[in-house]
Amino acid sequence: MNLNIALLKGDGIGPEIVDSAVRVLEAIGKKYDHTFNFTPYDIGGVAIDKHGIPLPEETVSGCLAADSVLLGAVGGPKWDTLPGNLRPEKALLGIRAAMGLFTNLRPAKLYPALKGDCPLREDIVANGFDIMIVRELTGGIYFGERGMREGKYGEEAYDTECYSRMEIERIVRVAFETARKRNKKLISIDKANVLESSRLWRKIVHEIAEQYPDVECADMLVDNAAMQLVRNPAQFDVIVTSNMFGDILSDEASQITGSIGMLPSASLNETTKGLYEPIHGSAPDIAGQNKANPIATILSAAMMLLYSFNMAKESQNIIDAVDKVLNEGYRTPDLAHGAPALTTVEITDKIIERI
Ligand code: IPM
Ligand code: MG
């Protein structure tokens, strides 16, 4: 196959980790006879510096024209004082909206080789865990009406959580389909004891559940879910939740896997086009030092092969190569606990050698 991939390297460690994933994709292309053409576009802080805005039109059209998009990370202290609509993060929301990426898949699993990095007690993770978080990505409070106004006590700010039936139905369907392909257990997380939007969410989950009698489905309140994730993570298979709850819970889930540097994500719409990115940020403190863990981005590329290009064996080949490298004891500094570690480039070389 001949495929066009837009690269949004972004800020901080973004360029280094995307370069690693590109090298891995090139190795896969060579082995399986695919051609991947990469075109870089500016996003985030670098785009602000070059074009004055975080998401130039050219970047949006480039992503829409490509077969798929690989993103590093955006943001950094340099741009932290800009107004909300000019911040690098705004570009991330903008590209998600422009591509209609309403589904965000965030797998969080415990690697046997990294069990020692999990902050939970040994007996809690004795049997490991493997969770797929299905996060709604283009609705809710991230995109609801917001603003400033004069209130009863003077200046006030507001953000609105709003979900339409259509938005809930489509993400819940994706979650049931995902559960069907896994262990057939779905937990929908909401705050239906307080929020009207959650009550509609829950009602729709129950309606759709009737069409999936083979999937065991339950509701959980978000505060309880935050607790259950550290009390007994193995109880979860697939989670479906709103944009903001998914943002928060996926960081929590990543931490119990040992390192946020390991977790990939896929953002999808109704087509096969997607945007793939690590769930971690731009880590400006270690940027440009060849120290970053590229595995989350490399695994995001593996997700791209599976979800956008239907290349199951190529995708699995990357996952297996990462597993081997970890099982052989190779670590980047975030996982080395002060012991000698490999650089970004070196661990990428090890992964490529095993492809
Ligand atoms: C994420 C990030 C983004 C989000 C930020 C950077 C806007 O935290 O992808 O999880 O909140 O969605
Ligand atoms: Mg987040």
Short mmCIF file of C-alpha atoms and ligand atoms in Angstrom, two decimals:
data_model
loop_
_atom_site.label_atom_id
_atom_site.label_comp_id
_atom_site.label_asym_id
_atom_site.label_seq_id
_atom_site.Cartn_x
_atom_site.Cartn_y
_atom_site.Cartn_z
CA MET A 1 0.00 0.00 0.00
CA ASN A 2 1.00 3.61 -0.58
CA LEU A 3 -0.15 5.92 2.20
CA ASN A 4 0.17 9.60 3.07
CA ILE A 5 0.73 10.46 6.70
CA ALA A 6 0.61 14.03 8.02
CA LEU A 7 3.13 14.63 10.80
CA LEU A 8 2.32 17.13 13.52
CA LYS A 9 5.49 17.06 15.58
CA GLY A 10 4.55 20.03 17.75
CA ASP A 11 6.56 21.22 20.74
CA GLY A 12 8.94 20.00 23.42
CA ILE A 13 9.80 16.33 22.95
CA GLY A 14 7.26 16.13 20.08
CA PRO A 15 9.82 16.18 17.23
CA GLU A 16 12.05 13.50 18.82
CA ILE A 17 9.29 11.03 19.56
CA VAL A 18 7.61 11.51 16.18
CA ASP A 19 10.96 10.95 14.46
CA SER A 20 11.27 7.65 16.34
CA ALA A 21 7.81 6.53 15.25
CA VAL A 22 8.58 7.51 11.65
CA ARG A 23 11.70 5.34 11.68
CA VAL A 24 9.66 2.43 13.03
CA LEU A 25 7.02 2.92 10.32
CA GLU A 26 9.75 3.01 7.68
CA ALA A 27 11.10 -0.29 8.98
CA ILE A 28 7.59 -1.77 8.77
CA GLY A 29 7.19 -0.38 5.26
CA LYS A 30 10.42 -2.04 4.20
CA LYS A 31 9.52 -5.41 5.70
CA TYR A 32 5.95 -5.57 4.40
CA ASP A 33 6.40 -3.60 1.18
CA HIS A 34 4.35 -0.50 1.99
CA THR A 35 5.28 3.07 1.16
CA PHE A 36 4.55 5.68 3.79
CA ASN A 37 4.92 9.28 2.63
CA PHE A 38 5.35 11.76 5.47
CA THR A 39 4.48 15.46 5.25
CA PRO A 40 5.13 17.67 8.29
CA TYR A 41 2.84 20.54 9.29
CA ASP A 42 3.14 23.09 12.08
CA ILE A 43 0.93 22.90 15.15
CA GLY A 44 0.97 24.33 18.67
CA GLY A 45 3.70 26.62 19.95
CA VAL A 46 5.91 26.27 16.87
CA ALA A 47 2.96 27.36 14.74
CA ILE A 48 2.36 30.36 17.02
CA ASP A 49 6.01 31.36 16.62
CA LYS A 50 5.97 30.94 12.83
CA HIS A 51 2.43 31.93 11.83
CA GLY A 52 1.01 33.74 14.87
CA ILE A 53 -1.70 31.10 15.40
CA PRO A 54 -1.58 27.57 16.87
CA LEU A 55 -3.48 25.84 14.05
CA PRO A 56 -2.77 27.28 10.59
CA GLU A 57 -5.25 26.58 7.79
CA GLU A 58 -2.56 24.72 5.87
CA THR A 59 -2.20 22.26 8.75
CA VAL A 60 -5.94 21.58 8.82
CA SER A 61 -6.17 21.04 5.06
CA GLY A 62 -3.02 18.90 5.10
CA CYS A 63 -4.49 16.64 7.79
CA LEU A 64 -7.84 16.41 6.00
CA ALA A 65 -6.10 15.42 2.76
CA ALA A 66 -3.81 12.81 4.37
CA ASP A 67 -4.70 9.16 4.96
CA SER A 68 -3.84 9.55 8.62
CA VAL A 69 -2.17 11.89 11.11
CA LEU A 70 0.61 11.28 13.66
CA LEU A 71 0.99 13.88 16.39
CA GLY A 72 3.72 14.38 19.00
CA ALA A 73 2.69 16.90 21.65
CA VAL A 74 1.91 20.59 21.95
CA GLY A 75 2.49 23.27 24.54
CA GLY A 76 5.21 24.65 26.79
CA PRO A 77 5.93 27.41 29.30
CA LYS A 78 6.81 29.85 26.51
CA TRP A 79 3.16 30.02 25.40
CA ASP A 80 1.47 29.57 28.79
CA THR A 81 0.55 33.20 29.25
CA LEU A 82 -1.28 33.59 25.92
CA PRO A 83 -5.08 34.02 25.99
CA GLY A 84 -7.15 30.81 25.80
CA ASN A 85 -7.93 30.94 22.08
CA LEU A 86 -4.24 31.37 21.17
CA ARG A 87 -2.81 28.67 23.39
CA PRO A 88 -1.12 25.64 21.75
CA GLU A 89 -3.74 23.35 23.35
CA LYS A 90 -6.42 25.14 21.37
CA ALA A 91 -4.87 23.66 18.23
CA LEU A 92 -5.40 20.17 19.55
CA LEU A 93 -9.09 20.84 20.13
CA GLY A 94 -9.26 22.55 16.73
CA ILE A 95 -7.82 19.63 14.79
CA ARG A 96 -10.01 17.14 16.69
CA ALA A 97 -13.08 19.20 15.76
CA ALA A 98 -11.98 19.83 12.16
CA MET A 99 -11.48 16.11 11.55
CA GLY A 100 -14.63 15.18 13.50
CA LEU A 101 -12.64 12.85 15.77
CA PHE A 102 -15.38 12.04 18.26
CA THR A 103 -13.88 8.73 19.43
CA ASN A 104 -10.74 8.62 21.53
CA LEU A 105 -9.38 5.17 22.32
CA ARG A 106 -6.92 5.08 25.19
CA PRO A 107 -5.71 1.61 26.09
CA ALA A 108 -4.04 1.24 29.48
CA LYS A 109 -2.49 -2.10 30.25
CA LEU A 110 0.08 -3.29 32.71
CA TYR A 111 3.19 -4.67 31.00
CA PRO A 112 4.47 -7.68 32.94
CA ALA A 113 8.01 -6.32 32.51
CA LEU A 114 6.96 -3.04 34.15
CA LYS A 115 5.03 -4.46 37.10
CA GLY A 116 7.63 -3.01 39.44
CA ASP A 117 6.82 0.49 38.17
CA CYS A 118 3.14 0.24 39.10
CA PRO A 119 2.52 2.31 42.22
CA LEU A 120 -0.25 -0.05 43.38
CA ARG A 121 0.30 -2.83 45.93
CA GLU A 122 1.46 -6.11 44.44
CA ASP A 123 -1.65 -8.08 45.38
CA ILE A 124 -3.88 -5.52 43.66
CA VAL A 125 -2.16 -6.00 40.30
CA ALA A 126 -1.26 -9.67 40.71
CA ASN A 127 -3.31 -10.55 37.63
CA GLY A 128 -2.48 -7.38 35.72
CA PHE A 129 -5.09 -5.26 34.00
CA ASP A 130 -5.98 -4.28 30.46
CA ILE A 131 -8.41 -1.40 30.10
CA MET A 132 -9.69 0.36 27.00
CA ILE A 133 -10.98 3.84 27.72
CA VAL A 134 -13.39 5.11 25.08
CA ARG A 135 -13.48 8.86 25.59
CA GLU A 136 -15.91 11.15 23.77
CA LEU A 137 -13.65 13.75 22.17
CA THR A 138 -15.56 16.49 20.35
CA GLY A 139 -18.35 17.40 22.76
CA GLY A 140 -19.14 18.20 26.36
CA ILE A 141 -17.61 21.00 28.38
CA TYR A 142 -14.56 21.22 26.09
CA PHE A 143 -16.76 22.55 23.29
CA GLY A 144 -19.80 23.93 25.15
CA GLU A 145 -20.67 27.57 25.47
CA ARG A 146 -18.22 29.47 27.64
CA GLY A 147 -17.57 33.03 28.58
CA MET A 148 -17.21 35.78 31.12
CA ARG A 149 -20.07 37.84 32.51
CA GLU A 150 -21.13 40.02 35.39
CA GLY A 151 -22.85 37.88 38.01
CA LYS A 152 -24.37 38.39 41.43
CA TYR A 153 -20.90 38.68 42.98
CA GLY A 154 -19.26 40.57 40.12
CA GLU A 155 -16.97 39.02 37.52
CA GLU A 156 -17.71 35.36 36.78
CA ALA A 157 -16.68 32.74 34.23
CA TYR A 158 -18.67 29.77 32.96
CA ASP A 159 -18.24 26.64 30.84
CA THR A 160 -21.12 24.44 29.76
CA GLU A 161 -21.41 20.66 29.67
CA CYS A 162 -23.82 19.89 26.84
CA TYR A 163 -24.40 16.57 25.07
CA SER A 164 -26.87 15.83 22.30
CA ARG A 165 -28.51 12.45 21.82
CA MET A 166 -26.61 12.05 18.55
CA GLU A 167 -23.23 12.65 20.20
CA ILE A 168 -23.95 10.19 23.00
CA GLU A 169 -25.41 7.51 20.76
CA ARG A 170 -22.45 7.38 18.39
CA ILE A 171 -19.77 7.14 21.08
CA VAL A 172 -21.76 4.59 23.10
CA ARG A 173 -22.14 2.43 19.99
CA VAL A 174 -18.40 2.53 19.41
CA ALA A 175 -17.91 1.45 23.03
CA PHE A 176 -20.27 -1.52 22.73
CA GLU A 177 -18.61 -2.61 19.49
CA THR A 178 -15.22 -2.30 21.18
CA ALA A 179 -16.39 -4.35 24.16
CA ARG A 180 -17.76 -7.00 21.82
CA LYS A 181 -14.27 -7.50 20.37
CA ARG A 182 -12.71 -7.72 23.83
CA ASN A 183 -14.00 -9.25 27.07
CA LYS A 184 -17.60 -8.05 26.56
CA LYS A 185 -17.71 -5.89 29.68
CA LEU A 186 -18.61 -2.23 29.43
CA ILE A 187 -18.72 0.30 32.24
CA SER A 188 -20.24 3.68 31.45
CA ILE A 189 -18.97 6.43 33.72
CA ASP A 190 -21.06 9.51 34.48
CA LYS A 191 -22.25 11.80 37.24
CA ALA A 192 -25.96 11.07 36.86
CA ASN A 193 -26.65 11.80 40.53
CA VAL A 194 -25.97 15.48 39.79
CA LEU A 195 -25.74 16.32 36.08
CA GLU A 196 -28.64 16.44 33.64
CA SER A 197 -26.25 15.69 30.75
CA SER A 198 -25.17 12.51 32.59
CA ARG A 199 -28.79 11.44 33.05
CA LEU A 200 -29.35 11.65 29.29
CA TRP A 201 -26.04 9.81 28.79
CA ARG A 202 -27.13 7.00 31.14
CA LYS A 203 -30.59 6.71 29.57
CA ILE A 204 -29.07 6.30 26.11
CA VAL A 205 -26.52 3.75 27.36
CA HIS A 206 -29.42 1.64 28.68
CA GLU A 207 -31.33 1.94 25.40
CA ILE A 208 -28.35 0.85 23.32
CA ALA A 209 -27.45 -1.92 25.79
CA GLU A 210 -30.61 -3.74 24.68
CA GLN A 211 -29.07 -4.14 21.25
CA TYR A 212 -25.97 -5.74 22.79
CA PRO A 213 -27.29 -8.50 25.07
CA ASP A 214 -23.92 -10.27 24.77
CA VAL A 215 -22.13 -7.35 26.43
CA GLU A 216 -22.34 -7.00 30.20
CA CYS A 217 -22.97 -3.32 30.87
CA ALA A 218 -23.03 -1.30 34.09
CA ASP A 219 -23.01 2.37 35.15
CA MET A 220 -20.52 3.86 37.56
CA LEU A 221 -20.36 7.35 39.04
CA VAL A 222 -17.15 9.13 38.17
CA ASP A 223 -16.00 9.71 41.76
CA ASN A 224 -16.42 6.02 42.50
CA ALA A 225 -14.66 5.15 39.22
CA ALA A 226 -11.64 7.24 40.23
CA MET A 227 -11.48 5.17 43.40
CA GLN A 228 -12.16 1.80 41.76
CA LEU A 229 -9.32 2.35 39.27
CA VAL A 230 -6.79 2.21 42.08
CA ARG A 231 -8.72 -0.23 44.27
CA ASN A 232 -9.24 -2.92 41.65
CA PRO A 233 -8.27 -1.96 38.10
CA ALA A 234 -8.76 -5.53 36.84
CA GLN A 235 -12.55 -5.12 37.13
CA PHE A 236 -12.49 -2.87 34.05
CA ASP A 237 -12.50 -4.01 30.44
CA VAL A 238 -13.99 -1.19 28.35
CA ILE A 239 -14.90 2.18 29.83
CA VAL A 240 -17.02 4.74 28.00
CA THR A 241 -17.24 8.30 29.25
CA SER A 242 -17.51 11.98 28.42
CA ASN A 243 -14.74 14.21 27.18
CA MET A 244 -13.66 15.66 30.52
CA PHE A 245 -14.15 12.55 32.67
CA GLY A 246 -12.19 10.61 30.04
CA ASP A 247 -9.38 13.15 30.13
CA ILE A 248 -9.03 12.83 33.88
CA LEU A 249 -9.51 9.07 34.20
CA SER A 250 -7.11 8.28 31.37
CA ASP A 251 -4.30 10.10 33.19
CA GLU A 252 -5.12 8.13 36.31
CA ALA A 253 -5.17 4.88 34.34
CA SER A 254 -1.84 5.72 32.73
CA GLN A 255 -0.15 6.28 36.06
CA ILE A 256 -1.09 2.83 37.35
CA THR A 257 0.58 1.26 34.30
CA GLY A 258 3.87 2.61 35.60
CA SER A 259 4.69 5.38 33.14
CA ILE A 260 2.67 7.85 31.13
CA GLY A 261 5.45 7.48 28.55
CA MET A 262 3.96 4.16 27.46
CA LEU A 263 0.38 5.00 26.54
CA PRO A 264 -0.76 5.51 22.95
CA SER A 265 -4.09 6.79 21.70
CA ALA A 266 -6.24 6.82 18.59
CA SER A 267 -8.74 9.53 17.76
CA LEU A 268 -11.22 8.41 15.15
CA ASN A 269 -14.21 9.58 13.15
CA GLU A 270 -16.61 7.60 10.97
CA THR A 271 -13.98 7.12 8.26
CA THR A 272 -10.70 5.26 8.51
CA LYS A 273 -8.86 8.54 8.86
CA GLY A 274 -7.55 9.11 12.35
CA LEU A 275 -5.16 11.06 14.49
CA TYR A 276 -2.72 9.12 16.61
CA GLU A 277 -0.79 10.55 19.52
CA PRO A 278 0.77 9.61 22.85
CA ILE A 279 -1.43 10.61 25.77
CA HIS A 280 1.44 12.40 27.50
CA GLY A 281 2.43 16.03 27.01
CA SER A 282 5.38 17.86 25.51
CA ALA A 283 7.71 17.47 28.56
CA PRO A 284 9.58 20.74 27.93
CA ASP A 285 11.98 19.98 30.81
CA ILE A 286 13.64 17.15 28.84
CA ALA A 287 13.04 18.42 25.29
CA GLY A 288 15.90 18.14 22.82
CA GLN A 289 17.98 15.94 25.13
CA ASN A 290 17.38 12.56 23.50
CA LYS A 291 15.94 11.33 26.82
CA ALA A 292 12.23 11.02 26.07
CA ASN A 293 10.49 7.68 26.00
CA PRO A 294 9.23 7.27 22.39
CA ILE A 295 7.23 4.09 23.10
CA ALA A 296 3.82 5.79 23.48
CA THR A 297 4.28 7.39 20.06
CA ILE A 298 5.59 4.19 18.50
CA LEU A 299 2.57 2.33 19.87
CA SER A 300 0.34 5.12 18.52
CA ALA A 301 1.82 4.37 15.10
CA ALA A 302 0.92 0.70 15.71
CA MET A 303 -2.66 1.80 16.42
CA MET A 304 -2.64 3.76 13.15
CA LEU A 305 -1.64 0.66 11.21
CA LEU A 306 -4.50 -1.29 12.77
CA TYR A 307 -7.33 1.25 12.80
CA SER A 308 -6.61 3.37 9.72
CA PHE A 309 -4.82 0.96 7.41
CA ASN A 310 -6.24 -2.38 8.53
CA MET A 311 -2.71 -3.79 8.87
CA ALA A 312 -3.18 -6.15 11.80
CA LYS A 313 0.05 -8.13 11.45
CA GLU A 314 2.19 -5.06 10.86
CA SER A 315 0.66 -3.44 13.94
CA GLN A 316 1.22 -6.53 16.04
CA ASN A 317 4.81 -6.71 14.85
CA ILE A 318 5.47 -3.30 16.44
CA ILE A 319 3.74 -4.28 19.69
CA ASP A 320 5.74 -7.52 19.86
CA ALA A 321 9.00 -5.66 19.21
CA VAL A 322 8.24 -3.22 22.04
CA ASP A 323 7.37 -6.15 24.34
CA LYS A 324 10.66 -7.86 23.51
CA VAL A 325 12.72 -4.76 24.18
CA LEU A 326 11.04 -4.27 27.56
CA ASN A 327 11.32 -7.96 28.46
CA GLU A 328 15.02 -7.84 27.64
CA GLY A 329 15.33 -5.10 30.23
CA TYR A 330 15.97 -2.04 28.08
CA ARG A 331 14.64 1.16 29.62
CA THR A 332 14.48 4.88 28.94
CA PRO A 333 15.23 7.22 31.89
CA ASP A 334 11.55 7.52 32.93
CA LEU A 335 11.56 3.76 33.65
CA ALA A 336 15.16 3.24 34.75
CA HIS A 337 14.98 4.59 38.33
CA GLY A 338 18.41 6.11 38.04
CA ALA A 339 20.04 2.99 36.55
CA PRO A 340 21.80 3.36 33.19
CA ALA A 341 19.20 3.98 30.49
CA LEU A 342 18.97 4.11 26.72
CA THR A 343 18.40 7.33 24.81
CA THR A 344 15.36 7.98 22.64
CA VAL A 345 17.33 7.03 19.54
CA GLU A 346 18.90 3.94 21.13
CA ILE A 347 15.63 2.40 22.33
CA THR A 348 14.13 3.10 18.90
CA ASP A 349 17.08 1.24 17.33
CA LYS A 350 16.43 -1.72 19.65
CA ILE A 351 12.75 -1.80 18.66
CA ILE A 352 13.60 -1.58 14.94
CA GLU A 353 16.14 -4.42 15.27
CA ARG A 354 13.31 -6.62 16.58
CA ILE A 355 10.85 -5.85 13.76
C1 IPM B 1 -5.26 15.12 26.42
C2 IPM B 1 -4.81 16.48 26.85
C3 IPM B 1 -5.66 17.53 26.15
C4 IPM B 1 -7.10 17.29 26.57
C5 IPM B 1 -5.24 18.97 26.43
C6 IPM B 1 -3.78 19.21 26.13
C7 IPM B 1 -6.11 19.95 25.71
O1 IPM B 1 -4.85 16.60 28.23
O2 IPM B 1 -5.24 14.83 25.20
O3 IPM B 1 -5.62 14.33 27.29
O4 IPM B 1 -7.51 17.75 27.63
O5 IPM B 1 -7.81 16.64 25.81
MG MG B 2 -5.29 14.78 29.23
#
